[in-house]
JSON list of C-alpha atoms in Angstrom, two decimals:
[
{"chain": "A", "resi": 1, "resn": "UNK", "atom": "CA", "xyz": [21.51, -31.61, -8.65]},
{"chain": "A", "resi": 2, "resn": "UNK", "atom": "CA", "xyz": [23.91, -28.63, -8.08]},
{"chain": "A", "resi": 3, "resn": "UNK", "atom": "CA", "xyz": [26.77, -30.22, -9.86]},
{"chain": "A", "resi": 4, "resn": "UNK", "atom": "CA", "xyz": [28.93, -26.98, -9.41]},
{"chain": "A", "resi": 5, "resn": "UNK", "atom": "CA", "xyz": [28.46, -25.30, -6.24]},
{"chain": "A", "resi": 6, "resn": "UNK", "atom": "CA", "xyz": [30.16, -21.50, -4.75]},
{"chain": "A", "resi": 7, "resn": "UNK", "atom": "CA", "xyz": [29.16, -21.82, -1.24]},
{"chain": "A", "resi": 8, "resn": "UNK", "atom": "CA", "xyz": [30.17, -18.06, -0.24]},
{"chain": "A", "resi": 9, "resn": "UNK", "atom": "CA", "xyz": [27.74, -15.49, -1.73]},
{"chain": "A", "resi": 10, "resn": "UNK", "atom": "CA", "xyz": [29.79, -13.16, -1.35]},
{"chain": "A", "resi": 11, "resn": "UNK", "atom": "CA", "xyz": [33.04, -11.61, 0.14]},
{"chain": "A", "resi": 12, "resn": "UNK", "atom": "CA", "xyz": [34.82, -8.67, 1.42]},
{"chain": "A", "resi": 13, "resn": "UNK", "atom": "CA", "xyz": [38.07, -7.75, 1.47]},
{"chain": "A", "resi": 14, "resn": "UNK", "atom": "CA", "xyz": [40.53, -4.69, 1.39]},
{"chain": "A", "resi": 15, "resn": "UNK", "atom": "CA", "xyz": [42.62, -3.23, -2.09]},
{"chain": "A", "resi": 16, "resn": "UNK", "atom": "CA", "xyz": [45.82, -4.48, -2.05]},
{"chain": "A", "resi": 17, "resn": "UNK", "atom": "CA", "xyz": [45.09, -7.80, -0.04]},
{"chain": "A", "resi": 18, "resn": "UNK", "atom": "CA", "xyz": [44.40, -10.90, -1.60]},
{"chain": "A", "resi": 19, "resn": "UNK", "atom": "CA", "xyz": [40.81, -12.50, -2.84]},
{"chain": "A", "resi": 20, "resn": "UNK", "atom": "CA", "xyz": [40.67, -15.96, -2.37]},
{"chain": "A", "resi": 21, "resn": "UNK", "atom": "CA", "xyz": [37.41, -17.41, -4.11]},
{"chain": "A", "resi": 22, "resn": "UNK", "atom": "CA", "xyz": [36.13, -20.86, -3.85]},
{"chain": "A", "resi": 23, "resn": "UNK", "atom": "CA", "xyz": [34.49, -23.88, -6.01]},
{"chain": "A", "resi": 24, "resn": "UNK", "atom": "CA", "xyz": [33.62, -27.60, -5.19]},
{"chain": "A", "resi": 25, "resn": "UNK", "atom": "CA", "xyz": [32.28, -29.75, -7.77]},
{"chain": "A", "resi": 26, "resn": "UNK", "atom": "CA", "xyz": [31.25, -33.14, -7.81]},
{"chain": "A", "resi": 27, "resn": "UNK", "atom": "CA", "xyz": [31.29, -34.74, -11.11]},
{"chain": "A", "resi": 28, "resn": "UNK", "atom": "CA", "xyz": [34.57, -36.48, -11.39]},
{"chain": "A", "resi": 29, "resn": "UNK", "atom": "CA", "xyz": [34.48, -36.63, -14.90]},
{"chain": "A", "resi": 30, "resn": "UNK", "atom": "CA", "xyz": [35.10, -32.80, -15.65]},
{"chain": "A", "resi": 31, "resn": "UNK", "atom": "CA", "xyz": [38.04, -32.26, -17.13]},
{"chain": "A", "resi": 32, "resn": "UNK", "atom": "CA", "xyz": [38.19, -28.56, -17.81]},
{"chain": "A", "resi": 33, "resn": "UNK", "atom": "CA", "xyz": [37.33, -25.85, -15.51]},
{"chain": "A", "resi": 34, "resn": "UNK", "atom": "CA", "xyz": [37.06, -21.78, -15.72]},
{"chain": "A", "resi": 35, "resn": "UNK", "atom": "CA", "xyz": [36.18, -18.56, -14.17]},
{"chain": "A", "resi": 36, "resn": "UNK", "atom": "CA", "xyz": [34.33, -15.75, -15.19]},
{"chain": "A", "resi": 37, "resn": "UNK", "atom": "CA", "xyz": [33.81, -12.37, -14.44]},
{"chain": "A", "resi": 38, "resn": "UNK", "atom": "CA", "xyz": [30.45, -11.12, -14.23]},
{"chain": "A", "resi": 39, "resn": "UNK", "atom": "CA", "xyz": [29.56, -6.85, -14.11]},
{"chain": "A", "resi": 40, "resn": "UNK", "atom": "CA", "xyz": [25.60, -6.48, -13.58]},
{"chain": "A", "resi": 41, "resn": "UNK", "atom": "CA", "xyz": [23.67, -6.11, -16.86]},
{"chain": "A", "resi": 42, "resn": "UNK", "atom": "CA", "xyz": [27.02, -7.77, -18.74]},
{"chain": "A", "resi": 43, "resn": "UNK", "atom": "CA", "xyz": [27.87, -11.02, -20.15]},
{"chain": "A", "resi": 44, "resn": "UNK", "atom": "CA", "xyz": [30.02, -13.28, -18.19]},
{"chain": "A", "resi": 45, "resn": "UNK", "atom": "CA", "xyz": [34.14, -12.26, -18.95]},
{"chain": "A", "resi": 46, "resn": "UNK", "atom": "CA", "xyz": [36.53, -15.06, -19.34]},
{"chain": "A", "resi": 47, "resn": "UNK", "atom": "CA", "xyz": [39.42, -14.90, -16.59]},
{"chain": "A", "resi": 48, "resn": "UNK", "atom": "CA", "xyz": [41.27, -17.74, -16.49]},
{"chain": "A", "resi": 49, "resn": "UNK", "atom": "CA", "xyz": [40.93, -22.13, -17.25]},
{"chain": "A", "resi": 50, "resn": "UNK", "atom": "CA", "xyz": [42.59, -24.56, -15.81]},
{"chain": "A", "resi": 51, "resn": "UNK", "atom": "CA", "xyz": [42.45, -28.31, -17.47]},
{"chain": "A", "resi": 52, "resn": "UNK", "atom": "CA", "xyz": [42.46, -31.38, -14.89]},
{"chain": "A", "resi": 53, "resn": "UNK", "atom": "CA", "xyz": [46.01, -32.53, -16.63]},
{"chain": "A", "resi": 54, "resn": "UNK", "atom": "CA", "xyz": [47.22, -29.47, -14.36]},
{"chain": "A", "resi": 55, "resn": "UNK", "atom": "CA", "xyz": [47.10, -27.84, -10.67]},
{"chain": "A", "resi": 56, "resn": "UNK", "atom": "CA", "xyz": [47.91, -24.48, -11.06]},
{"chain": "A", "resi": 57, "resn": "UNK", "atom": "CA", "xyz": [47.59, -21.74, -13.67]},
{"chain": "A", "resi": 58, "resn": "UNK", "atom": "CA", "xyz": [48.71, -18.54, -13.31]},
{"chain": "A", "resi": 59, "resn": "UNK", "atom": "CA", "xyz": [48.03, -15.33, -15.33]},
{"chain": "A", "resi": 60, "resn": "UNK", "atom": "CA", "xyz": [49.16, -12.09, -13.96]},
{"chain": "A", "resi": 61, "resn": "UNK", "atom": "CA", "xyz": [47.24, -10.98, -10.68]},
{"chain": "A", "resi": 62, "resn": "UNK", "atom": "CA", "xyz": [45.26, -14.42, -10.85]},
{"chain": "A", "resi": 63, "resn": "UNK", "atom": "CA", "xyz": [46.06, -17.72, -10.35]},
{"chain": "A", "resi": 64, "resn": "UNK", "atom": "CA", "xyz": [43.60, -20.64, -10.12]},
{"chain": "A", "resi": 65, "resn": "UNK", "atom": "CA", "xyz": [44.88, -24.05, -8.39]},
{"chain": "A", "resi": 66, "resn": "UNK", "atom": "CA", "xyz": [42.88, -27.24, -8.99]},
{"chain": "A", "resi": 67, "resn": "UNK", "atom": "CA", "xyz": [42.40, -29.87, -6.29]},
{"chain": "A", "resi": 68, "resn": "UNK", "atom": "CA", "xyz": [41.32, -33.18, -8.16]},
{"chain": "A", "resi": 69, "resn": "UNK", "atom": "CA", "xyz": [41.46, -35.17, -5.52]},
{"chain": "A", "resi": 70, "resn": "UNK", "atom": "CA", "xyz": [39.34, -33.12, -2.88]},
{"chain": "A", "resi": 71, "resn": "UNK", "atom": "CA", "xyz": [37.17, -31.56, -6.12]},
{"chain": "A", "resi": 72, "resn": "UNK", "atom": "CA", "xyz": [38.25, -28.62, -5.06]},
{"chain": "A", "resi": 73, "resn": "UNK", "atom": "CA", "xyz": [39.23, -25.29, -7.28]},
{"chain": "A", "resi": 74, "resn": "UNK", "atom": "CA", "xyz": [40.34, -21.76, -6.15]},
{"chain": "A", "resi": 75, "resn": "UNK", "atom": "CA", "xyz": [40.60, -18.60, -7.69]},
{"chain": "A", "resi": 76, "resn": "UNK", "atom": "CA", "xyz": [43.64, -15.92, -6.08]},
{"chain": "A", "resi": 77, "resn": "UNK", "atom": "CA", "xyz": [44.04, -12.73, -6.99]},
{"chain": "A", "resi": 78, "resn": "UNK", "atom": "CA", "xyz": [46.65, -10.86, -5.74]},
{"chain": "A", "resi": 79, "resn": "UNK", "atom": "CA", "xyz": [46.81, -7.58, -4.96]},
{"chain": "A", "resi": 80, "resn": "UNK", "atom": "CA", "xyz": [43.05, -7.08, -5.21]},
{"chain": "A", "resi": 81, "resn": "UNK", "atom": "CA", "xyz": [42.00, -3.79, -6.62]},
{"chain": "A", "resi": 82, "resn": "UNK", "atom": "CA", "xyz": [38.46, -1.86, -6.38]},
{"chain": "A", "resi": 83, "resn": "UNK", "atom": "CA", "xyz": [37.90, -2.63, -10.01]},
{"chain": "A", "resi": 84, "resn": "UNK", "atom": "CA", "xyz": [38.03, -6.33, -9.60]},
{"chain": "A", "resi": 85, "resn": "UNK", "atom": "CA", "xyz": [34.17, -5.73, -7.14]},
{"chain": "A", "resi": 86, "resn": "UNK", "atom": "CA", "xyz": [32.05, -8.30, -9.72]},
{"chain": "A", "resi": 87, "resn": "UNK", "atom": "CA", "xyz": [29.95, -11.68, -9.20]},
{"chain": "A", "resi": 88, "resn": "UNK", "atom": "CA", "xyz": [32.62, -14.64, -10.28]},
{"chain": "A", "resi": 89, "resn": "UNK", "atom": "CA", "xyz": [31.61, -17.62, -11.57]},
{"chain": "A", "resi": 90, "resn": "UNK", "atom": "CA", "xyz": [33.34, -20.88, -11.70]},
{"chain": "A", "resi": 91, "resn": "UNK", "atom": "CA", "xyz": [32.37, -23.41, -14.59]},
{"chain": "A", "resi": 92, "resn": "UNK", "atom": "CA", "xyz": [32.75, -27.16, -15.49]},
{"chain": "A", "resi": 93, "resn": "UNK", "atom": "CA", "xyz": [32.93, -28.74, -18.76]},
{"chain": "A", "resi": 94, "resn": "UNK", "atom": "CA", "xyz": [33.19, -32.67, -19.61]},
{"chain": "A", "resi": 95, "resn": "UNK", "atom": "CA", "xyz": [31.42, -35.52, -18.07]},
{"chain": "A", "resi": 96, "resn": "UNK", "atom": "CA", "xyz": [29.30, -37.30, -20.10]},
{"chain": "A", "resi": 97, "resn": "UNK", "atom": "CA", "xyz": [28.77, -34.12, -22.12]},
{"chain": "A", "resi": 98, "resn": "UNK", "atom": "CA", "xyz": [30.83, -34.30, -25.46]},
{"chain": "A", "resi": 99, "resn": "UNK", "atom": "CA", "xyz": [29.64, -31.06, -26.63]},
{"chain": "A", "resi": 100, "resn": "UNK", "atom": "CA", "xyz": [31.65, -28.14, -23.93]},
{"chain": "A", "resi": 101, "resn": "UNK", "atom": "CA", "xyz": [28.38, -27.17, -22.04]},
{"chain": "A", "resi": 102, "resn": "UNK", "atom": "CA", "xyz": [29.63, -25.11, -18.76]},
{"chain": "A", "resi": 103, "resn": "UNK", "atom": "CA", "xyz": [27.83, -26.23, -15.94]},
{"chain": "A", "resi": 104, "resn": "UNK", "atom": "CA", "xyz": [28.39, -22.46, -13.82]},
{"chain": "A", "resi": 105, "resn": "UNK", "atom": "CA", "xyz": [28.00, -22.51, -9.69]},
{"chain": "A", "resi": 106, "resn": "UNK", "atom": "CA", "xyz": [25.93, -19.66, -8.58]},
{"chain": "A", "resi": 107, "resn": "UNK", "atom": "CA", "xyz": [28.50, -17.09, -8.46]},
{"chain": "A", "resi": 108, "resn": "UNK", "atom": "CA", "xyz": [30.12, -15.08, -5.46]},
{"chain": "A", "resi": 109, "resn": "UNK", "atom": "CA", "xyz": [29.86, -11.29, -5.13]},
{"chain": "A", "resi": 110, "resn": "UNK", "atom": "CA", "xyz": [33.57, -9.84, -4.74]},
{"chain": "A", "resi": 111, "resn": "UNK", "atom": "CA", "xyz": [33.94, -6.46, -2.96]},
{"chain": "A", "resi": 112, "resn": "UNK", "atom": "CA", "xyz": [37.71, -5.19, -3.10]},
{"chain": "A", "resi": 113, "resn": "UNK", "atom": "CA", "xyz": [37.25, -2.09, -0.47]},
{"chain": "A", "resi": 114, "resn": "UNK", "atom": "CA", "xyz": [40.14, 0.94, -1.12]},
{"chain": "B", "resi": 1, "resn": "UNK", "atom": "CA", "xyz": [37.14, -8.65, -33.84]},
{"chain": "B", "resi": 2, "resn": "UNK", "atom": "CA", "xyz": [34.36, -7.92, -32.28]},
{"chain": "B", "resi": 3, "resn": "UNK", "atom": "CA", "xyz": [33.43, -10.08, -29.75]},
{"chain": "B", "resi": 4, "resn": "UNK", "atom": "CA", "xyz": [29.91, -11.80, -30.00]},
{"chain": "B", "resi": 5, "resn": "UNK", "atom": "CA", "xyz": [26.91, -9.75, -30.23]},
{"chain": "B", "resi": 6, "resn": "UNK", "atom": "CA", "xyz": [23.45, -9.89, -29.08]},
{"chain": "B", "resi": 7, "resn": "UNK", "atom": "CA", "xyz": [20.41, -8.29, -30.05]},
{"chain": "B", "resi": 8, "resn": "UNK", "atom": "CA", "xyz": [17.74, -6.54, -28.26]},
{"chain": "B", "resi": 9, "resn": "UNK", "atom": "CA", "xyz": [19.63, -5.82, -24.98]},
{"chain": "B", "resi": 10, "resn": "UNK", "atom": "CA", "xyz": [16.29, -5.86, -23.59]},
{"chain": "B", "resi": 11, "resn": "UNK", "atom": "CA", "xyz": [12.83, -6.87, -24.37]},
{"chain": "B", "resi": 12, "resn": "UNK", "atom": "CA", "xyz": [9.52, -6.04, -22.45]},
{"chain": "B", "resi": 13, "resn": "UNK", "atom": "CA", "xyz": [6.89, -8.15, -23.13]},
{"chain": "B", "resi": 14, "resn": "UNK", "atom": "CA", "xyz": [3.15, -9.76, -22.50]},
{"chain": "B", "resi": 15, "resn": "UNK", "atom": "CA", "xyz": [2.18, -13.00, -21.07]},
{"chain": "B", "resi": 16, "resn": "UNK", "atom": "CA", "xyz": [1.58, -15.05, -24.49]},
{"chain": "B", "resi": 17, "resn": "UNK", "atom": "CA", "xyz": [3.50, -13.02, -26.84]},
{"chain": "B", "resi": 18, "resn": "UNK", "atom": "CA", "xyz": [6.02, -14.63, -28.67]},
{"chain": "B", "resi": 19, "resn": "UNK", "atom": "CA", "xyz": [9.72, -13.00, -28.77]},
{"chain": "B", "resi": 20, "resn": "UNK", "atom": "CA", "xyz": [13.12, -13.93, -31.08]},
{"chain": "B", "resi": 21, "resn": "UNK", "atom": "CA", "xyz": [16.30, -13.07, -29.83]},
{"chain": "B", "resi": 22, "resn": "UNK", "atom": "CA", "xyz": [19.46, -12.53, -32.13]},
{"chain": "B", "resi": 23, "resn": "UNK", "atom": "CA", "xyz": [23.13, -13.85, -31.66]},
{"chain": "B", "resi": 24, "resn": "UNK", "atom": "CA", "xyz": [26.11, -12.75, -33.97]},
{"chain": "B", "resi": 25, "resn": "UNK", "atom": "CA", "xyz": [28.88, -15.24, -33.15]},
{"chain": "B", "resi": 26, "resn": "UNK", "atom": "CA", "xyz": [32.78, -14.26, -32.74]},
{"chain": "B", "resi": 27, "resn": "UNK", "atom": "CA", "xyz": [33.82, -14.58, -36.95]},
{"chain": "B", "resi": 28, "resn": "UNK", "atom": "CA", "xyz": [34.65, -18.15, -37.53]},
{"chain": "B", "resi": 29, "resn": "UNK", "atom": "CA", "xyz": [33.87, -19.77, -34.15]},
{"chain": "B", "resi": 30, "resn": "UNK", "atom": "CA", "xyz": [31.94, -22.97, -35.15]},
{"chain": "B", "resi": 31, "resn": "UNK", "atom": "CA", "xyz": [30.50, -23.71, -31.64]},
{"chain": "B", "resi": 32, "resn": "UNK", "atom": "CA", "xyz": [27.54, -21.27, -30.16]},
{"chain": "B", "resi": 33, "resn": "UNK", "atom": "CA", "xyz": [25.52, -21.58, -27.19]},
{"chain": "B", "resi": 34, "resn": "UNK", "atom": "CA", "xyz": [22.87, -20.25, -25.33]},
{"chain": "B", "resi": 35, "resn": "UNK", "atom": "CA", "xyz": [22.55, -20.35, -22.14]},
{"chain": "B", "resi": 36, "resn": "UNK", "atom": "CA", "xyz": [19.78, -18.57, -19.57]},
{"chain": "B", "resi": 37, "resn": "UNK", "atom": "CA", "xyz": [20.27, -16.87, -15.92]},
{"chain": "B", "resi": 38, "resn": "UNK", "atom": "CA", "xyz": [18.06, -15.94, -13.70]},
{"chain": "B", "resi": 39, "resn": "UNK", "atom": "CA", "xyz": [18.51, -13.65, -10.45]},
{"chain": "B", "resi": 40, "resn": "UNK", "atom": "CA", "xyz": [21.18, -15.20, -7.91]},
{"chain": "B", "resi": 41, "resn": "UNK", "atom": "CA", "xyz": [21.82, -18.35, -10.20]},
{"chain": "B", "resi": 42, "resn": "UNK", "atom": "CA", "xyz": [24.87, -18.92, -12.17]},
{"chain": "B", "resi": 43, "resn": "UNK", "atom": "CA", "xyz": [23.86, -19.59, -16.09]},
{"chain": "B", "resi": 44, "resn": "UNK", "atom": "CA", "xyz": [22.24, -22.47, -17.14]},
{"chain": "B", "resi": 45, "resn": "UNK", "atom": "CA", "xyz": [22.60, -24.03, -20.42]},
{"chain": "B", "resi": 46, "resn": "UNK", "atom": "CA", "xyz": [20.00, -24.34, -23.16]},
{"chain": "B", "resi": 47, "resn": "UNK", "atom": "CA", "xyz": [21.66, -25.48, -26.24]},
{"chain": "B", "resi": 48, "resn": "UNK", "atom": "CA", "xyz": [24.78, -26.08, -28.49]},
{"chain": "B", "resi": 49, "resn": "UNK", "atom": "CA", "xyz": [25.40, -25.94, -32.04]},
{"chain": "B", "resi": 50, "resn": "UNK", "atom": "CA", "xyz": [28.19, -27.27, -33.94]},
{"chain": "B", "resi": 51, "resn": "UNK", "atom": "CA", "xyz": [28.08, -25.10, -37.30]},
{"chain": "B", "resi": 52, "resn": "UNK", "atom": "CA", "xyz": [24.53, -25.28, -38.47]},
{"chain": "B", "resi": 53, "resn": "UNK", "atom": "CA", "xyz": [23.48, -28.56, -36.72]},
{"chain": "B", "resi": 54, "resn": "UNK", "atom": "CA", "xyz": [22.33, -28.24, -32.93]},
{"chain": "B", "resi": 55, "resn": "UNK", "atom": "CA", "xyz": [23.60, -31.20, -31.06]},
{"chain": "B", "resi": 56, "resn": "UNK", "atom": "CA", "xyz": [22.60, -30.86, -27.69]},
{"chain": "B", "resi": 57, "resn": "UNK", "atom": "CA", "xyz": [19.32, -29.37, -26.00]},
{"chain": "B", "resi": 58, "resn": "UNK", "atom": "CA", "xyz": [19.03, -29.10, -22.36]},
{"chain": "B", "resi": 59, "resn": "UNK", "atom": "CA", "xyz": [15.72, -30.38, -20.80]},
{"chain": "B", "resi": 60, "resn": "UNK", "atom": "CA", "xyz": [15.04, -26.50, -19.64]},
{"chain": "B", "resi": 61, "resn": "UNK", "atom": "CA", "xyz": [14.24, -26.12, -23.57]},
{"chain": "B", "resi": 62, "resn": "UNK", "atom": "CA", "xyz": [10.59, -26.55, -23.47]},
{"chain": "B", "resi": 63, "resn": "UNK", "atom": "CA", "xyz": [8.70, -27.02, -26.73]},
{"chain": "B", "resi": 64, "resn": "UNK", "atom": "CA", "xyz": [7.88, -23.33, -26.51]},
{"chain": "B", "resi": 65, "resn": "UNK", "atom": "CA", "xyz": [11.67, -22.77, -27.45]},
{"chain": "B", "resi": 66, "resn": "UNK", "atom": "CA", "xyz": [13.41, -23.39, -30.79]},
{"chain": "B", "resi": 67, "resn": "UNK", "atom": "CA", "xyz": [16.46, -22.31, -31.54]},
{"chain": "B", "resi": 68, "resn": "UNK", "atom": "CA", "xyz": [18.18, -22.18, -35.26]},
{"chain": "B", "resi": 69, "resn": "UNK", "atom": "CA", "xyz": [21.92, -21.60, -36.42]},
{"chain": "B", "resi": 70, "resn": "UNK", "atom": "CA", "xyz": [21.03, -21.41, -40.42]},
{"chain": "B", "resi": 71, "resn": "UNK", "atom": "CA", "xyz": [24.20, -21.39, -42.62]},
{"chain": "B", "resi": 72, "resn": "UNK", "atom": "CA", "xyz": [26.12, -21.92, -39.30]},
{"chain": "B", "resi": 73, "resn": "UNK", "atom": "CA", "xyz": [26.57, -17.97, -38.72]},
{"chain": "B", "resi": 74, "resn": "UNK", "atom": "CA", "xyz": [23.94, -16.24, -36.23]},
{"chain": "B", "resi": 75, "resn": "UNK", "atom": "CA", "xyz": [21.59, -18.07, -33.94]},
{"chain": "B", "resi": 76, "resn": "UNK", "atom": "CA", "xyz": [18.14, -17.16, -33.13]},
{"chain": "B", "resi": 77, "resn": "UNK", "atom": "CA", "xyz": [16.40, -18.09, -30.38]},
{"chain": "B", "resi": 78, "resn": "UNK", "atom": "CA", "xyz": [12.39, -18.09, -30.01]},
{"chain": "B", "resi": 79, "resn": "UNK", "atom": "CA", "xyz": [10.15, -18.06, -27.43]},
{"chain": "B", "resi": 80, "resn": "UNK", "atom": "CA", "xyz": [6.23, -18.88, -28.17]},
{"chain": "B", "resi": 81, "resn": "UNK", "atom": "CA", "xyz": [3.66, -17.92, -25.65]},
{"chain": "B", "resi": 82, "resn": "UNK", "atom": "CA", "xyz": [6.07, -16.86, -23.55]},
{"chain": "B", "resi": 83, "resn": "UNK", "atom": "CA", "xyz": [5.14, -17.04, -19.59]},
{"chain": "B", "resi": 84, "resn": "UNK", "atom": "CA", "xyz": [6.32, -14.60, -16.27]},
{"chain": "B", "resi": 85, "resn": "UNK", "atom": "CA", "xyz": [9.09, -17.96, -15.82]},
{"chain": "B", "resi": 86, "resn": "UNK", "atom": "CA", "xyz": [10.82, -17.19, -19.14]},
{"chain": "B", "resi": 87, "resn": "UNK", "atom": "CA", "xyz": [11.82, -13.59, -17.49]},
{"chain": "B", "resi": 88, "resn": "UNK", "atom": "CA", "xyz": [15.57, -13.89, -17.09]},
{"chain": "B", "resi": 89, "resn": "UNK", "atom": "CA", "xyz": [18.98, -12.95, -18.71]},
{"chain": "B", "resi": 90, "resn": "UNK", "atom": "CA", "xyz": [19.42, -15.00, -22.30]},
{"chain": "B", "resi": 91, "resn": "UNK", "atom": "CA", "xyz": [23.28, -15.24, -23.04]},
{"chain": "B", "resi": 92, "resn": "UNK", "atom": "CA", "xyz": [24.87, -16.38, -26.26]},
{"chain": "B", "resi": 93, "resn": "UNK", "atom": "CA", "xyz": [28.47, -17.62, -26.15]},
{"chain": "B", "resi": 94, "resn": "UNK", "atom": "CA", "xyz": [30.60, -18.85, -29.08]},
{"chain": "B", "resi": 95, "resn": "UNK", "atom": "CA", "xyz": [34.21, -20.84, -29.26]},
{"chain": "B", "resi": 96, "resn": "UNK", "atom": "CA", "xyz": [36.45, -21.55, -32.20]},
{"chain": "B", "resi": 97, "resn": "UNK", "atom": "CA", "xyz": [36.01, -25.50, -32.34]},
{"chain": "B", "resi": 98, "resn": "UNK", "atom": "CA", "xyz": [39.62, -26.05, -32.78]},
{"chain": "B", "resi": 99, "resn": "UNK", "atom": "CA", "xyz": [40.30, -26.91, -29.14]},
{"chain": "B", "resi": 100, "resn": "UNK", "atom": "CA", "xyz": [40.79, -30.60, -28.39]},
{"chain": "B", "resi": 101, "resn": "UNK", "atom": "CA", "xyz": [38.58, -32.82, -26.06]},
{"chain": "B", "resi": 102, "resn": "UNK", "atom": "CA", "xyz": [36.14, -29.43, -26.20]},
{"chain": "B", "resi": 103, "resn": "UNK", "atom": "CA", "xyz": [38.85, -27.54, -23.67]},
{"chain": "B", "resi": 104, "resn": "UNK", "atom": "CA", "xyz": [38.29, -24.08, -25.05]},
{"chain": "B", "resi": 105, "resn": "UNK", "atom": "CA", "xyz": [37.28, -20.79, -23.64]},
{"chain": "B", "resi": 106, "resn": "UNK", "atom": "CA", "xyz": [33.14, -19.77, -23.91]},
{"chain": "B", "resi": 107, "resn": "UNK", "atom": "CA", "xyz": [33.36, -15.95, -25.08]},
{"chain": "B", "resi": 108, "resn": "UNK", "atom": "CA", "xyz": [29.81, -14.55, -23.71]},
{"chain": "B", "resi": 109, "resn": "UNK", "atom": "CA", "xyz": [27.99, -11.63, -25.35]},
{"chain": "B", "resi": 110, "resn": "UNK", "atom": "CA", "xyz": [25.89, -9.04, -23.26]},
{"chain": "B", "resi": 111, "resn": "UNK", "atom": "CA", "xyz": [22.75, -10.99, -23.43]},
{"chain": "B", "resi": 112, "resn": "UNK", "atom": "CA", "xyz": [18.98, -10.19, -23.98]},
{"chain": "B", "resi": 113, "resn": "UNK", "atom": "CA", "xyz": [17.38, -9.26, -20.67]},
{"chain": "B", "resi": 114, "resn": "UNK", "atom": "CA", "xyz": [13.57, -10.63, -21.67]},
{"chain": "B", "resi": 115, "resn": "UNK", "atom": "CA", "xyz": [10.62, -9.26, -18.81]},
{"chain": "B", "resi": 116, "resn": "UNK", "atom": "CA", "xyz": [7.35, -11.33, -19.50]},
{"chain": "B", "resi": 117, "resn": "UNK", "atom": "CA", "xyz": [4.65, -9.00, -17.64]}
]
C-alpha cells in the first residue's frame, strides 16, 4: 500500500528553467508534508514543509504548493541550477500515526543540464 | 551543531553475523528514528523513540532487530543473524520534540550502508 507515491522517476531539464516535481498521496489524514534532497551515498537533506493548514510555501528558489483537495503536492524550483541534479523525495506525516513517522514516495531523479 | 551522526558508514558482512549500528542524535532533539532504504525505494520507517522510550515499531522490524535509545542520547540498532534482505541503507534522523501536532522537520544523518554477503 504505496501511501505516498512520485510517479516520474526521473526528469530532465535545462539550468536556468524551472523543475517542477510531483507527489500524490492518498491518506487524507496527513497533515504535514516535506521534501528532501537526496545526493547518492548521503542522508536525505531537508528542503522545504508545507502543513495542510496552508497551500503554498515558499523559500528562496523553491516553493512547494499543496493541493488538499486533489492530494496533490508540487515542488518548483526556479531557476534550476546543475547543482540542484539529486533524487527528491516527498514525505507524509500524520494519519493515524501520533508519533511523526515520514511515509517517503520513491523519489525522482532531477537532472538540471547547463 | 553538528548535525546527527552515524557510525560505520559502511559495514561488510556474512550471512548470520550479527551487526550494531550507532546513531548520535542532533544535541537535545528528543525524537530519533530509524528508518531503512533500499535501491530505487524511498525510506521506510523502522522505529521512533521519544527520549529513552521507543513508542512505535514498524512491522519491517523483525525479531532479529532491536533497537535501544539508553539515557535518551544515542540509539543503537542491532541486527542478529543478519540475511542478504537486510542489505540496504540504515538512516537515523532526529527532531527537537517541541513542534506541535508532531509538524517538525526529520534532520537525516549519512546512514550505515550494511552488505550481508
Amino acid at each position: 500500500d504505496q501511501q505516498v507515491k512520485q510517479n516520474s522517476p526521473s526528469l530532465s531539464v535545462q539550468e536556468g528553467r524551472i523543475s517542477i516535481l510531483n507527489c500524490d498521496y492518498t491518506n487524507s489524514m496527513f497533515d504535514y508534508f516535506l521534501w528532501y534532497k537526496k545526493y547518492p551515498a548521503e542522508g536525505p537533506t531537508f528542503l522545504i514543509s508545507i502543513s495542510s493548514i496552508k497551500d503554498k510555501n515558499e523559500d528562496g528558489r523553491f516553493t512547494v504548493f499543496l493541493n488538499k483537495s486533489a492530494k496533490h503536492l508540487s515542488l518548483h524550483i526556479v531557476p534550476s541550477q546543475p547543482g540542484d541534479s539529486a533524487v527528491y523525495f516527498c514525505a507524509a506525516s500524520g494519519g493515524s500515526s501520533n508519533t511523526g513517522k515520514l511515509i517517503f514516495g520513491q523519489g525522482t531523479t532531477l537532472q538540471v543540464k547547463p | 551543531d553538528t548535525g546527527v551522526s552515524q557510525d560505520p558508514r559502511h559495514k561488510i558482512t556474512k550471512r548470520g553475523q550479527n551487526v550494531t549500528f550507532r546513531c548520535d542524535p542532533i544535541s537535545e532533539h528528543n525524537r530519533l528514528y530509524w528508518y531503512r532504504q533500499t535501491l530505487g525505494q524511498g525510506p521506510e520507517f523502522l522505529t521512533y523513540f521519544q527520549n529513552e522510550a521507543q513508542l512505535e515499531k514498524s512491522r519491517l522490524l523483525s525479531d532479529r532487530f532491536s533497537a535501544e535509545r539508553p539515557k535518551g542520547s544515542f540509539s543503537t540498532l542491532e541486527i542478529q543473524r543478519t540475511e542478504q534482505g537486510d542489505s540496504a541503507m540504515y538512516l537515523c534522523a532526529s527532531s527537537s520534540g517541541q513542534g506541535a501536532r508532531y509538524q517538525e522537520t526529520q534532520y537525516f544523518g549519512p546512514g550505515t550502508r550494511l552488505l550481508v554477503l
